[in-house]
Amino acid sequence: MTTTKGLEGVVATTSAISSITNDVLTYRGYSIQDLAEHSNFEECIYLLWNGELPTDNQLDIFKNKLAENAGVPNEIFALIKAYPLQTVHPMAVLRTAVSALGVLDPDADRMDLLSNKDKAIRIQAKIATIVAGFARIRQGAEPVAPNKNLGFAANFLYMLKGRIPTEVETRAFDTALVLHADHELNASTFTARVCVATLSDIYSGVTSAIGALKGPLHGGANEQVMNMLEKIGSLDNVNFYIENALASKEKIMGFGHRVYKNGDPRARILKKMADQLTKLDGDARYYEMSVRIEQLLREKKGLLPNTDFYSATLYHALGIEKDLFTPVFAMSRTSGWVAHILEQYSDNRLIRPRAEYNGPGLRPYLAMSER
Ligand code: CMC
């Protein structure tokens, strides 16, 4: 047996959902650049789940289903209200709330494709309402009910802030959701596949994935980027901070990638949007600091930004609180997790690798008196 730490370079499955080849990311064969420019989040969800772009009519039906399923049972918000709201991390709330959705769904264990697709719509739609609702509840306000006339991106911002977002805000947020929707066999997607490969239910798969996304080496990096920008504070402090961090071998959040070695294509698109939005916003401080950090890391370590780096500035400019950055990532990535869960069910094999044992050799049991 040979051990590959972190499974680096190991090909664990075949998948027809998304690919990263020569630093080009595609969903079902469409490049992320094309999708970011021409598509929208609902269309991408449909594409990921069904393999093809929807017709006008198919998209209308799909959007309506999402809008109709966005309401969240009262039990979920009652549960959230019982949590230590000022200290709990929203990702922990989201993980628990999605699990609770499964408890409340009488169809949770139905395994036929139609039932799973219906549950997928319910999870996808409700997850946005949960994130926005939690944000309101911890501010002492009541959740804002979903607005059926708004698309997914606009509706989330509406439920979060209680006002209809501008077209520029909606477009920027919608594009960010498109960019984060899927990413081949990343850690959380692999987690989801491992979970459902035991023939566990879709709620368990998404709940496990949320747990994996929460970590700072995965989805949690976007929040850490914002923490870093706040800590640095101003453009003048960037050089000093980065040089110190590199000298003490600290990892700079939002940089580096296991798969992309010549740069993450999503980061380039997000950078452009962060630039536009912060200019409109009239506060480009974090964007300018980010550009300087990018220059320094490229010069000093040859490291390039990943998707989490500029999404931090972008979400900040959209008025999203920093600890909601990862839940927002989860809202988008749910579409990819679900696509992978459905694919796993369609041709399932239990995922059960081996470990190379490096503990003590076989030894006789030690009686209590001899320990
Ligand atoms: N800051 C400083 N040095 C870094 C960084 C970084 N962000 N990333 C990699 N390096 C260095 C690392 O110290 C190592 O140097 P050396 O060979 O001298 O020890 C070398 O680059 C290789 O690093 P690695 O950690 O072995 O690379 P990996 O492929 O295992 O890790 C990574 C990929 C994303 C975990 C890592 O780059 C990292 O920890 N980045 C910061 C966290 C982050 O931004 N995560 C989001 C990832 S993208 C979105 C997602 O998938 O969720």
CSV table of N, CA and C in Angstrom, one decimal, residues 11 15 20 35 47 49 60 78-79 85 120 123 136 140 144 146 152 161 167 193 250 254 271 278 328 331 359:
chain,number,residue,atom,x,y,z
A,11,VAL,N,-7.2,10.3,-8.0
A,11,VAL,CA,-8.5,10.4,-8.7
A,11,VAL,C,-9.4,9.5,-8.1
A,15,SER,N,-16.7,11.9,-12.9
A,15,SER,CA,-17.8,12.8,-12.7
A,15,SER,C,-18.0,13.6,-14.0
A,20,ILE,N,-11.7,20.8,-14.0
A,20,ILE,CA,-10.7,21.8,-13.9
A,20,ILE,C,-9.5,21.2,-14.7
A,35,LEU,N,-20.2,31.4,-18.3
A,35,LEU,CA,-21.4,31.4,-17.4
A,35,LEU,C,-21.5,32.6,-16.6
A,47,LEU,N,-28.5,23.6,-14.7
A,47,LEU,CA,-27.5,22.9,-15.6
A,47,LEU,C,-26.7,21.9,-14.8
A,49,TRP,N,-27.7,20.2,-12.1
A,49,TRP,CA,-28.5,19.1,-11.7
A,49,TRP,C,-29.0,18.2,-12.9
A,60,ASP,N,-38.3,28.9,-16.2
A,60,ASP,CA,-39.5,29.6,-15.5
A,60,ASP,C,-40.0,28.6,-14.5
A,78,ALA,N,-37.6,28.8,15.4
A,78,ALA,CA,-37.7,28.6,16.9
A,78,ALA,C,-36.4,28.0,17.5
A,79,LEU,N,-35.9,27.0,16.7
A,79,LEU,CA,-34.6,26.4,17.1
A,79,LEU,C,-33.5,27.4,17.2
A,85,LEU,N,-27.0,33.3,20.4
A,85,LEU,CA,-26.9,34.1,19.1
A,85,LEU,C,-25.7,35.0,19.0
A,120,ALA,N,-34.0,18.4,-3.2
A,120,ALA,CA,-32.9,19.2,-3.5
A,120,ALA,C,-33.4,20.7,-3.7
A,123,ILE,N,-34.1,22.1,-0.2
A,123,ILE,CA,-32.9,22.5,0.5
A,123,ILE,C,-32.3,23.8,-0.1
A,136,ARG,N,-31.0,38.2,10.7
A,136,ARG,CA,-32.0,39.1,11.3
A,136,ARG,C,-32.2,38.8,12.8
A,140,GLY,N,-31.9,40.9,16.7
A,140,GLY,CA,-33.1,41.2,17.4
A,140,GLY,C,-34.3,41.5,16.6
A,144,VAL,N,-37.2,38.2,7.4
A,144,VAL,CA,-38.1,38.8,6.4
A,144,VAL,C,-38.6,37.6,5.5
A,146,PRO,N,-39.6,35.5,2.3
A,146,PRO,CA,-39.1,35.5,1.0
A,146,PRO,C,-40.1,36.2,0.0
A,152,PHE,N,-33.2,34.3,-7.0
A,152,PHE,CA,-32.5,33.8,-5.8
A,152,PHE,C,-31.6,34.9,-5.2
A,161,LYS,N,-31.5,42.3,4.2
A,161,LYS,CA,-31.4,43.7,4.5
A,161,LYS,C,-32.8,44.4,4.6
A,167,GLU,N,-29.9,46.8,-9.1
A,167,GLU,CA,-29.6,45.9,-10.2
A,167,GLU,C,-28.1,45.5,-10.2
A,193,ARG,N,-20.2,13.2,-1.0
A,193,ARG,CA,-20.2,11.9,-1.7
A,193,ARG,C,-19.9,10.8,-0.8
A,250,GLU,N,3.4,32.2,8.4
A,250,GLU,CA,2.0,32.2,8.5
A,250,GLU,C,1.4,32.0,7.1
A,254,GLY,N,-6.8,33.0,1.5
A,254,GLY,CA,-7.2,33.5,0.2
A,254,GLY,C,-6.1,33.3,-0.9
A,271,LYS,N,-12.2,39.8,-8.8
A,271,LYS,CA,-11.4,41.0,-8.6
A,271,LYS,C,-12.0,42.1,-9.4
A,278,THR,N,-16.7,48.5,-5.4
A,278,THR,CA,-16.1,49.3,-4.4
A,278,THR,C,-16.0,50.8,-4.9
A,328,VAL,N,-22.8,32.1,2.8
A,328,VAL,CA,-23.1,32.5,1.5
A,328,VAL,C,-22.5,31.6,0.5
A,331,MET,N,-24.5,28.5,0.5
A,331,MET,CA,-25.8,28.6,-0.3
A,331,MET,C,-25.5,28.3,-1.8
A,359,GLY,N,0.7,2.5,14.1
A,359,GLY,CA,0.7,2.5,15.6
A,359,GLY,C,1.5,1.3,16.1
